[in-house]
Short mmCIF file of C-alpha atoms and ligand atoms in Angstrom, two decimals:
data_model
loop_
_atom_site.label_atom_id
_atom_site.label_comp_id
_atom_site.label_asym_id
_atom_site.label_seq_id
_atom_site.Cartn_x
_atom_site.Cartn_y
_atom_site.Cartn_z
CA MET A 381 1.21 -7.69 16.36
CA ILE A 382 3.26 -8.83 19.34
CA ALA A 383 5.89 -6.59 20.96
CA SER A 384 8.78 -8.92 20.11
CA GLU A 385 8.11 -8.44 16.39
CA PHE A 386 8.68 -4.69 16.71
CA ASN A 387 11.72 -5.30 18.88
CA ASN A 388 13.22 -7.65 16.27
CA ARG A 389 12.72 -5.03 13.59
CA ARG A 390 14.46 -2.39 15.69
CA GLN A 391 17.38 -4.73 16.34
CA GLN A 392 17.64 -5.50 12.64
CA LEU A 393 17.57 -1.81 11.80
CA MET A 394 20.19 -0.94 14.40
CA GLU A 395 22.55 -3.64 13.15
CA GLN A 396 22.49 -1.92 9.78
CA VAL A 397 22.74 1.60 11.15
CA GLY A 398 25.83 0.65 13.13
CA HIS A 399 27.72 2.10 16.10
CA ASN A 400 28.58 5.81 16.21
CA ASN A 401 25.57 6.53 14.01
CA ILE A 402 21.99 7.57 14.74
CA ALA A 403 18.60 7.03 13.07
CA ILE A 404 15.63 9.36 13.42
CA ILE A 405 12.05 8.88 12.31
CA ALA A 406 8.95 10.93 13.05
CA SER A 407 5.31 9.92 13.42
CA ALA A 408 2.56 11.21 11.16
CA SER A 409 0.78 14.41 12.18
CA VAL A 410 -2.89 15.08 12.69
CA ARG A 411 -4.27 16.98 9.69
CA THR A 412 -7.16 19.40 9.73
CA ARG A 413 -10.13 18.48 7.56
CA ASN A 414 -12.12 21.62 8.18
CA ARG A 415 -12.15 24.15 11.00
CA ASP A 416 -11.81 22.09 14.21
CA VAL A 417 -12.43 18.69 12.59
CA ASP A 418 -9.45 16.46 11.85
CA TYR A 419 -8.98 13.71 9.29
CA PRO A 420 -8.92 10.27 10.89
CA PHE A 421 -5.35 9.74 12.08
CA ARG A 422 -3.24 7.21 10.17
CA GLN A 423 0.23 6.53 11.52
CA ASP A 424 3.21 6.77 9.19
CA SER A 425 3.90 3.23 7.98
CA ASP A 426 7.67 3.34 8.53
CA PHE A 427 7.26 4.76 12.03
CA TYR A 428 4.62 2.18 12.94
CA TYR A 429 6.69 -0.65 11.48
CA LEU A 430 9.46 0.12 13.97
CA THR A 431 7.50 1.27 17.00
CA GLY A 432 3.92 -0.05 16.95
CA PHE A 433 3.18 3.37 18.45
CA ASN A 434 -0.07 4.81 17.13
CA GLU A 435 0.03 8.44 18.26
CA ALA A 436 0.83 11.70 16.51
CA ASP A 437 3.51 14.12 17.77
CA ALA A 438 6.08 11.41 18.38
CA LEU A 439 9.61 10.81 17.16
CA ALA A 440 11.78 7.73 17.53
CA VAL A 441 15.57 7.85 17.83
CA PHE A 442 17.83 4.83 17.52
CA ILE A 443 21.41 4.99 18.74
CA PRO A 444 23.07 1.57 18.40
CA GLY A 445 25.40 0.85 21.33
CA ARG A 446 24.24 3.79 23.50
CA LYS A 447 24.81 2.62 27.08
CA GLN A 448 21.89 4.51 28.62
CA GLY A 449 19.54 2.96 26.05
CA GLU A 450 19.47 2.55 22.28
CA TYR A 451 15.81 3.35 21.60
CA ILE A 452 14.44 6.72 22.64
CA LEU A 453 10.85 7.73 22.07
CA PHE A 454 9.74 11.35 22.20
CA CYS A 455 5.99 11.61 22.66
CA GLN A 456 3.17 13.59 24.22
CA GLU A 457 3.10 13.63 27.99
CA PHE A 458 0.06 12.11 29.66
CA ASP A 459 -2.60 14.78 30.04
CA GLU A 460 -5.80 14.27 32.08
CA LYS A 461 -7.77 16.69 29.96
CA LYS A 462 -6.66 15.09 26.72
CA ALA A 463 -7.54 11.70 28.16
CA LEU A 464 -11.03 12.96 28.99
CA TRP A 465 -11.71 14.47 25.56
CA GLU A 466 -9.78 12.22 23.21
CA GLY A 467 -9.12 9.03 25.14
CA ALA A 468 -6.13 6.98 26.21
CA HIS A 469 -2.58 7.86 25.22
CA ALA A 470 0.67 6.29 26.35
CA GLY A 471 2.48 9.18 27.97
CA LEU A 472 6.17 8.94 28.88
CA GLU A 473 5.65 5.95 31.16
CA GLY A 474 3.65 4.01 28.60
CA ALA A 475 6.33 4.67 25.98
CA THR A 476 8.87 2.70 28.00
CA GLN A 477 6.58 0.20 29.73
CA ASP A 478 4.26 -0.72 26.88
CA TYR A 479 6.23 0.13 23.74
CA GLY A 480 9.71 -1.04 24.65
CA ALA A 481 11.51 2.32 24.54
CA ASP A 482 14.64 2.45 26.71
CA ASP A 483 14.02 6.09 27.43
CA SER A 484 11.23 8.58 26.74
CA PHE A 485 11.04 12.37 26.68
CA PRO A 486 8.31 14.93 26.06
CA ILE A 487 8.08 15.86 22.38
CA ASP A 488 8.09 19.51 23.47
CA ASP A 489 11.69 19.04 24.70
CA LEU A 490 12.95 17.81 21.32
CA ASN A 491 14.84 21.03 20.63
CA ASP A 492 16.70 20.80 23.91
CA ILE A 493 17.55 17.11 23.84
CA LEU A 494 18.10 16.03 20.25
CA PRO A 495 21.21 18.13 19.52
CA GLY A 496 22.93 16.35 22.43
CA LEU A 497 22.04 12.97 20.94
CA LEU A 498 23.52 13.99 17.59
CA GLU A 499 26.86 14.98 19.09
CA ASN A 500 29.84 12.94 17.91
CA LYS A 501 27.76 10.75 15.62
CA ASN A 502 29.09 10.13 12.13
CA LYS A 503 26.00 9.41 10.10
CA VAL A 504 22.37 10.43 10.54
CA PHE A 505 19.95 7.93 8.99
CA TYR A 506 16.83 9.91 8.27
CA PRO A 507 13.93 9.98 5.78
CA MET A 508 14.87 13.16 3.95
CA GLY A 509 12.34 15.44 2.30
CA ARG A 510 9.24 14.03 3.95
CA ASP A 511 8.64 16.71 6.54
CA SER A 512 10.10 20.10 5.70
CA ASP A 513 9.79 21.40 9.28
CA LEU A 514 11.76 18.48 10.64
CA ASP A 515 14.31 18.71 7.79
CA HIS A 516 14.81 22.33 8.78
CA HIS A 517 15.16 21.54 12.50
CA LEU A 518 17.67 18.80 11.79
CA MET A 519 19.85 21.21 9.84
CA GLU A 520 19.59 23.71 12.68
CA TRP A 521 20.58 21.10 15.27
CA ILE A 522 23.55 20.03 13.19
CA SER A 523 24.64 23.68 12.72
CA LEU A 524 24.35 24.20 16.43
CA ILE A 525 26.73 21.30 17.09
CA ARG A 526 29.12 22.57 14.40
CA SER A 527 29.32 25.88 16.21
CA GLN A 528 30.68 24.00 19.22
CA THR A 529 33.44 22.06 17.48
CA ARG A 530 36.11 24.11 19.26
CA SER A 531 35.00 22.49 22.52
CA GLY A 532 35.86 19.12 21.00
CA ILE A 533 32.37 18.08 19.89
CA ASN A 534 31.98 16.73 16.38
CA ALA A 535 28.91 17.23 14.24
CA PRO A 536 27.56 14.42 12.02
CA GLY A 537 29.11 14.60 8.57
CA GLU A 538 26.71 12.46 6.57
CA LEU A 539 22.97 12.26 6.06
CA VAL A 540 21.89 8.83 4.80
CA SER A 541 18.47 7.75 3.57
CA LEU A 542 16.80 5.66 6.26
CA GLU A 543 14.23 4.45 3.78
CA HIS A 544 16.72 2.37 1.88
CA ILE A 545 17.34 0.04 4.85
CA LEU A 546 13.80 0.14 6.13
CA HIS A 547 12.07 -0.48 2.82
CA GLU A 548 14.18 -3.50 2.02
CA MET A 549 13.09 -4.87 5.40
CA ARG A 550 9.43 -4.06 4.74
CA LEU A 551 9.51 -5.71 1.32
CA ILE A 552 9.90 -9.18 2.84
CA LYS A 553 6.88 -9.96 4.99
CA SER A 554 7.10 -11.99 8.20
CA PRO A 555 4.48 -14.63 9.08
CA ALA A 556 2.85 -12.12 11.48
CA GLU A 557 2.57 -9.56 8.69
CA ILE A 558 1.13 -12.11 6.29
CA LYS A 559 -1.51 -12.93 8.89
CA LEU A 560 -2.61 -9.28 9.04
CA LEU A 561 -2.62 -9.00 5.25
CA GLN A 562 -4.69 -12.17 5.08
CA LYS A 563 -7.22 -10.75 7.53
CA ALA A 564 -7.51 -7.52 5.51
CA ILE A 565 -7.96 -9.63 2.38
CA ASP A 566 -10.48 -12.06 3.90
CA VAL A 567 -12.69 -9.23 5.12
CA SER A 568 -12.35 -7.48 1.77
CA ALA A 569 -13.40 -10.74 0.12
CA LYS A 570 -16.62 -10.70 2.13
CA GLY A 571 -17.20 -7.14 0.92
CA HIS A 572 -16.66 -8.06 -2.73
CA ILE A 573 -19.00 -11.05 -2.42
CA ARG A 574 -21.70 -8.96 -0.74
CA ALA A 575 -21.35 -6.37 -3.51
CA MET A 576 -21.85 -9.05 -6.16
CA GLN A 577 -24.88 -10.43 -4.37
CA ARG A 578 -26.58 -7.09 -3.87
CA CYS A 579 -25.84 -5.45 -7.19
CA LYS A 580 -28.68 -4.87 -9.65
CA PRO A 581 -29.67 -2.37 -12.32
CA GLY A 582 -31.06 0.85 -10.84
CA ARG A 583 -28.86 0.86 -7.73
CA TYR A 584 -26.16 3.50 -7.48
CA GLU A 585 -22.41 3.00 -7.37
CA TYR A 586 -22.29 4.51 -3.86
CA GLN A 587 -24.86 2.02 -2.65
CA ILE A 588 -22.64 -0.84 -3.72
CA GLU A 589 -19.70 0.93 -2.06
CA GLY A 590 -21.86 1.00 1.07
CA GLU A 591 -22.40 -2.77 0.82
CA MET A 592 -18.63 -3.31 0.72
CA VAL A 593 -17.82 -0.95 3.54
CA HIS A 594 -20.60 -2.53 5.60
CA GLU A 595 -18.63 -5.78 5.67
CA PHE A 596 -15.34 -4.02 6.44
CA ILE A 597 -16.76 -2.18 9.44
CA ASP A 598 -18.89 -5.10 10.53
CA HIS A 599 -15.61 -7.01 10.91
CA GLY A 600 -13.91 -4.23 12.82
CA LEU A 601 -11.89 -2.81 9.93
CA ARG A 602 -12.96 0.81 9.92
CA ALA A 603 -10.44 2.12 7.38
CA VAL A 604 -10.25 1.43 3.68
CA ALA A 605 -6.71 0.98 2.40
CA TYR A 606 -7.41 3.52 -0.38
CA PRO A 607 -10.51 5.27 -1.76
CA SER A 608 -12.81 2.59 -3.20
CA ILE A 609 -13.36 2.56 -6.95
CA VAL A 610 -16.92 1.51 -7.76
CA ALA A 611 -17.26 2.15 -11.46
CA GLY A 612 -20.16 1.11 -13.66
CA GLY A 613 -19.94 0.87 -17.47
CA ASP A 614 -17.77 3.54 -19.06
CA ASN A 615 -16.64 4.85 -15.65
CA ALA A 616 -14.46 1.75 -15.32
CA CYS A 617 -12.27 3.23 -18.06
CA ILE A 618 -11.26 6.05 -15.69
CA LEU A 619 -8.48 4.26 -13.83
CA HIS A 620 -8.79 6.17 -10.55
CA TYR A 621 -12.54 6.85 -10.65
CA THR A 622 -13.76 7.49 -7.09
CA GLU A 623 -16.85 9.66 -7.63
CA ASN A 624 -18.98 6.53 -7.27
CA LYS A 625 -22.23 8.39 -7.88
CA ALA A 626 -23.68 7.04 -11.12
CA ILE A 627 -26.70 4.77 -11.51
CA LEU A 628 -25.91 1.19 -12.52
CA LYS A 629 -27.35 0.24 -15.88
CA GLU A 630 -28.69 -3.00 -17.28
CA GLY A 631 -26.13 -4.51 -19.64
CA ASP A 632 -23.12 -2.73 -18.08
CA LEU A 633 -20.22 -4.19 -16.16
CA LEU A 634 -19.30 -2.95 -12.69
CA LEU A 635 -15.62 -2.71 -11.72
CA ILE A 636 -14.89 -2.61 -7.99
CA ASP A 637 -11.36 -1.96 -6.77
CA ALA A 638 -11.56 -1.87 -2.98
CA GLY A 639 -9.72 -3.20 0.03
CA ALA A 640 -9.85 -2.88 3.78
CA GLU A 641 -6.92 -2.06 6.04
CA CYS A 642 -6.16 -4.29 9.02
CA ASP A 643 -3.76 -2.96 11.67
CA HIS A 644 -1.95 -0.91 9.00
CA TYR A 645 -1.91 -3.67 6.35
CA ALA A 646 -3.72 -3.18 3.05
CA ALA A 647 -5.82 -5.42 0.84
CA ASP A 648 -6.02 -4.37 -2.80
CA ILE A 649 -8.55 -6.35 -4.82
CA THR A 650 -10.49 -5.77 -8.01
CA ARG A 651 -13.37 -7.71 -9.44
CA THR A 652 -15.45 -6.87 -12.50
CA PHE A 653 -18.92 -8.35 -12.94
CA PRO A 654 -22.16 -7.72 -14.84
CA VAL A 655 -24.64 -5.37 -13.15
CA ASN A 656 -27.50 -7.76 -14.01
CA GLY A 657 -25.58 -10.92 -13.11
CA VAL A 658 -25.07 -12.24 -16.66
CA PHE A 659 -22.17 -11.43 -19.00
CA SER A 660 -22.97 -10.49 -22.62
CA SER A 661 -20.99 -12.28 -25.33
CA GLU A 662 -18.59 -9.34 -25.90
CA GLN A 663 -18.11 -8.95 -22.16
CA LYS A 664 -17.37 -12.67 -21.87
CA LEU A 665 -14.70 -12.55 -24.58
CA LEU A 666 -12.91 -9.57 -23.05
CA TYR A 667 -13.29 -10.84 -19.50
CA ASN A 668 -11.80 -14.22 -20.29
CA LEU A 669 -8.94 -12.51 -22.10
CA VAL A 670 -8.09 -10.47 -19.00
CA LEU A 671 -8.41 -13.59 -16.86
CA ASP A 672 -6.09 -15.53 -19.19
CA ALA A 673 -3.58 -12.68 -18.95
CA GLN A 674 -3.79 -12.74 -15.17
CA LEU A 675 -3.28 -16.51 -14.98
CA ALA A 676 -0.35 -16.31 -17.41
CA ALA A 677 1.21 -13.56 -15.30
CA MET A 678 0.84 -15.68 -12.17
CA GLN A 679 2.77 -18.49 -13.82
CA GLU A 680 5.78 -16.16 -13.70
CA ILE A 681 5.54 -15.70 -9.94
CA LYS A 682 8.37 -17.86 -8.68
CA VAL A 683 11.49 -17.35 -6.64
CA ASN A 684 14.42 -15.96 -8.66
CA THR A 685 12.23 -14.85 -11.57
CA PRO A 686 12.59 -11.16 -12.48
CA TRP A 687 9.58 -9.13 -11.39
CA ASN A 688 8.98 -7.90 -14.92
CA LYS A 689 8.24 -11.37 -16.35
CA ALA A 690 4.68 -11.29 -15.07
CA HIS A 691 4.05 -8.01 -16.85
CA GLU A 692 5.55 -9.31 -20.07
CA ALA A 693 3.35 -12.43 -19.90
CA SER A 694 0.24 -10.27 -19.50
CA VAL A 695 1.23 -8.07 -22.45
CA GLU A 696 1.80 -11.11 -24.64
CA VAL A 697 -1.58 -12.71 -23.84
CA LEU A 698 -3.54 -9.46 -24.12
CA THR A 699 -1.94 -8.43 -27.41
CA ARG A 700 -2.56 -11.85 -28.97
CA GLY A 701 -6.16 -11.83 -27.75
CA LEU A 702 -6.81 -8.29 -28.98
CA VAL A 703 -5.61 -9.31 -32.44
CA GLU A 704 -7.81 -12.42 -32.42
CA LEU A 705 -10.84 -10.30 -31.50
CA GLY A 706 -10.00 -7.75 -34.19
CA LEU A 707 -9.31 -4.92 -31.77
CA LEU A 708 -5.70 -4.65 -32.90
CA GLN A 709 -4.32 -5.39 -36.36
CA GLY A 710 -0.80 -6.44 -37.22
CA GLU A 711 2.07 -8.70 -36.31
CA ILE A 712 1.98 -9.62 -32.61
CA SER A 713 5.69 -9.10 -31.99
CA THR A 714 5.58 -5.69 -33.70
CA LEU A 715 2.48 -4.66 -31.75
CA ILE A 716 4.30 -5.59 -28.53
CA THR A 717 7.49 -3.71 -29.50
CA ASP A 718 5.41 -0.68 -30.54
CA GLU A 719 3.38 -0.96 -27.32
CA ALA A 720 0.17 -0.87 -29.35
CA TYR A 721 -1.64 -2.65 -26.51
CA LYS A 722 -1.22 0.50 -24.37
CA ILE A 723 -4.36 2.03 -25.91
CA PHE A 724 -6.31 -0.63 -23.99
CA TYR A 725 -3.85 -1.69 -21.24
CA MET A 726 -2.02 1.40 -20.06
CA HIS A 727 -0.82 0.38 -16.60
CA ARG A 728 1.61 -2.22 -15.35
CA ILE A 729 0.77 -5.67 -14.00
CA GLY A 730 0.94 -4.69 -10.33
CA HIS A 731 2.98 -3.51 -7.40
CA TRP A 732 4.28 -4.54 -3.98
CA LEU A 733 1.58 -4.71 -1.32
CA GLY A 734 1.95 -4.32 2.44
CA MET A 735 1.42 -1.54 4.94
CA ASP A 736 0.96 0.82 2.01
CA VAL A 737 -1.25 -0.19 -0.88
CA HIS A 738 1.55 0.73 -3.29
CA ASP A 739 4.09 -0.63 -0.90
CA VAL A 740 7.74 0.28 -0.55
CA GLY A 741 10.72 -1.52 -2.02
CA ASP A 742 12.74 -1.03 -5.19
CA TYR A 743 11.60 -2.74 -8.38
CA LYS A 744 15.01 -2.50 -9.99
CA ILE A 745 18.49 -3.05 -8.61
CA ASN A 746 21.36 -1.55 -10.60
CA ASP A 747 18.94 -0.91 -13.43
CA GLU A 748 17.85 -4.58 -13.65
CA TRP A 749 14.39 -5.83 -12.64
CA ARG A 750 14.82 -7.46 -9.26
CA VAL A 751 14.04 -11.15 -8.78
CA LEU A 752 11.23 -12.43 -6.60
CA GLU A 753 11.96 -13.74 -3.11
CA PRO A 754 9.84 -15.69 -0.62
CA GLY A 755 7.82 -13.34 1.58
CA MET A 756 7.24 -10.68 -1.05
CA VAL A 757 3.58 -9.80 -1.58
CA LEU A 758 2.40 -8.25 -4.81
CA THR A 759 -0.72 -7.59 -6.82
CA ILE A 760 -1.41 -9.11 -10.21
CA GLU A 761 -3.93 -6.86 -11.93
CA PRO A 762 -4.12 -6.81 -15.71
CA GLY A 763 -6.96 -4.90 -17.33
CA LEU A 764 -8.55 -3.80 -20.58
CA TYR A 765 -10.26 -0.45 -20.96
CA ILE A 766 -12.29 0.50 -24.03
CA PRO A 767 -14.07 3.82 -23.42
CA GLU A 768 -17.31 4.88 -25.16
CA ASP A 769 -15.39 7.40 -27.25
CA CYS A 770 -12.84 4.89 -28.56
CA ALA A 771 -13.60 5.49 -32.25
CA THR A 772 -11.04 2.98 -33.55
CA VAL A 773 -13.00 -0.12 -32.53
CA ASP A 774 -16.41 -1.53 -33.31
CA GLU A 775 -19.16 -0.04 -31.14
CA LYS A 776 -20.02 -3.38 -29.55
CA TRP A 777 -16.75 -3.34 -27.58
CA ARG A 778 -17.11 0.17 -26.21
CA GLY A 779 -17.93 1.27 -22.67
CA ILE A 780 -16.23 -1.76 -21.18
CA GLY A 781 -13.51 -1.55 -18.52
CA ILE A 782 -12.27 -4.76 -16.92
CA ARG A 783 -9.60 -5.34 -14.30
CA ILE A 784 -9.00 -8.47 -12.24
CA GLU A 785 -6.69 -7.92 -9.28
CA ASP A 786 -5.47 -10.48 -6.78
CA ASP A 787 -2.99 -10.31 -3.93
CA VAL A 788 -0.22 -12.87 -4.24
CA LEU A 789 2.43 -14.11 -1.81
CA VAL A 790 5.72 -15.41 -3.19
CA THR A 791 6.56 -18.72 -1.51
CA GLU A 792 9.51 -21.14 -1.68
CA GLN A 793 7.37 -23.39 -3.87
CA GLY A 794 5.90 -20.70 -6.12
CA TYR A 795 3.03 -18.49 -5.06
CA GLN A 796 -0.15 -18.37 -3.04
CA VAL A 797 -3.17 -16.27 -4.06
CA LEU A 798 -4.23 -14.70 -0.77
CA SER A 799 -7.46 -13.38 -2.32
CA HIS A 800 -8.56 -16.70 -3.85
CA ALA A 801 -11.85 -16.74 -1.92
CA ILE A 802 -13.58 -14.24 -4.23
CA PRO A 803 -15.39 -15.58 -7.30
CA LYS A 804 -13.39 -14.89 -10.43
CA THR A 805 -14.40 -17.12 -13.33
CA ILE A 806 -17.51 -16.22 -15.32
CA ALA A 807 -19.26 -19.35 -14.02
CA GLU A 808 -18.40 -18.53 -10.39
CA ILE A 809 -19.52 -14.92 -10.70
CA GLU A 810 -22.79 -15.73 -12.48
CA ALA A 811 -23.54 -18.42 -9.91
CA ILE A 812 -23.04 -16.17 -6.90
CA MET A 813 -25.08 -13.37 -8.46
CA GLN A 814 -28.12 -15.55 -9.12
N1 LIG B 644 -6.13 0.26 -5.94
C1 LIG B 644 -4.99 0.81 -6.53
C2 LIG B 644 -4.29 -0.17 -7.36
O1 LIG B 644 -4.86 -1.16 -7.73
O2 LIG B 644 -3.14 -0.05 -7.64
MN1 LIG B 645 -3.28 -2.52 -7.11
MN1 LIG B 646 -6.52 -1.98 -6.76
#
């Protein structure tokens, strides 16, 4: 991502924060995995969105109209020893020269410097409740200023959620963001295709996970956007199954929900295919029903259409199909009102996608489903799940979990399926698995 993109975002944020106010956002922290081993560091998405700065122990401050500089970055000072053991880091000089900060200070001096920056500001825009230590410090800094009001210094009177502004910005993706999403998706597509080609009865779920991750890493994407779900047979009915340790059986389906992350942007894709490469007749009927539901949902992806329409379309198609197959009995409209389909389809059609797999942005505005706008990216992922122990249906349907998930960009003209490169129809899947 080029520097000007981050700069534009900061300008846009500061216009909304306004003069006499201040915005504060902290980086993610390094977390311990065990003893002296850390989890791989992943920057906070909001912080990265504004700064492009990929280090822990940093904090960005925005003060619109401040003469000495509007963007201040607190970060770790350059340290030879740290550079030797852990590698390059920006230091104070890098923060201004390479990351566009107007001013930079050591993070260790935060306590001394930040109260001064808060003086005489009206509102503090801040992501409340995310980091209890920082919440606590902020209150202390504000109290400290209050104690000095007799010397003519005013303390901020209002705390405002920074997320509200920021997440509305993040919801609409720029061309540069769409490019990164597309790269995450294209590499994930290679992983899904490799998984299809190398799947066979007797292999283990983790081996197929390995095939996927091989492609991700081979293309330089070392992080998955979320723990991969590689679920054979009945395991596919556990929505967030990540054990991935069972043997794959002849006659079962395999559901894979996996996506790579590219420069902080997530792919989120699911395909379901037969372990032996050929769908049984029951699997075909259910698979095509889920596919029909997905295609019907996509027809509702257009500018100015409420977000919920896609979900409603999927419910309608799935309920009708379940009645036709004898899995539900009754009047379709009543089954929909009574949410009878929820035994087999218990989640919603999808979610926003971006830097976070379940990306930020409100789904409702003033209690109404919001309408779609160009630049929004979302998943469309209907499913049907009929576990082995589902006693209410004929045995032939049991042990089948199917989800089909694509990543979709809302465009002026309608929509674009960013994950179209992965086989999806029965014919396409059977052909590639031959
Ligand atoms: N992979 C999580 C989801 O599909 O929402
Ligand atoms: Mn999803
Ligand atoms: Mn998914």
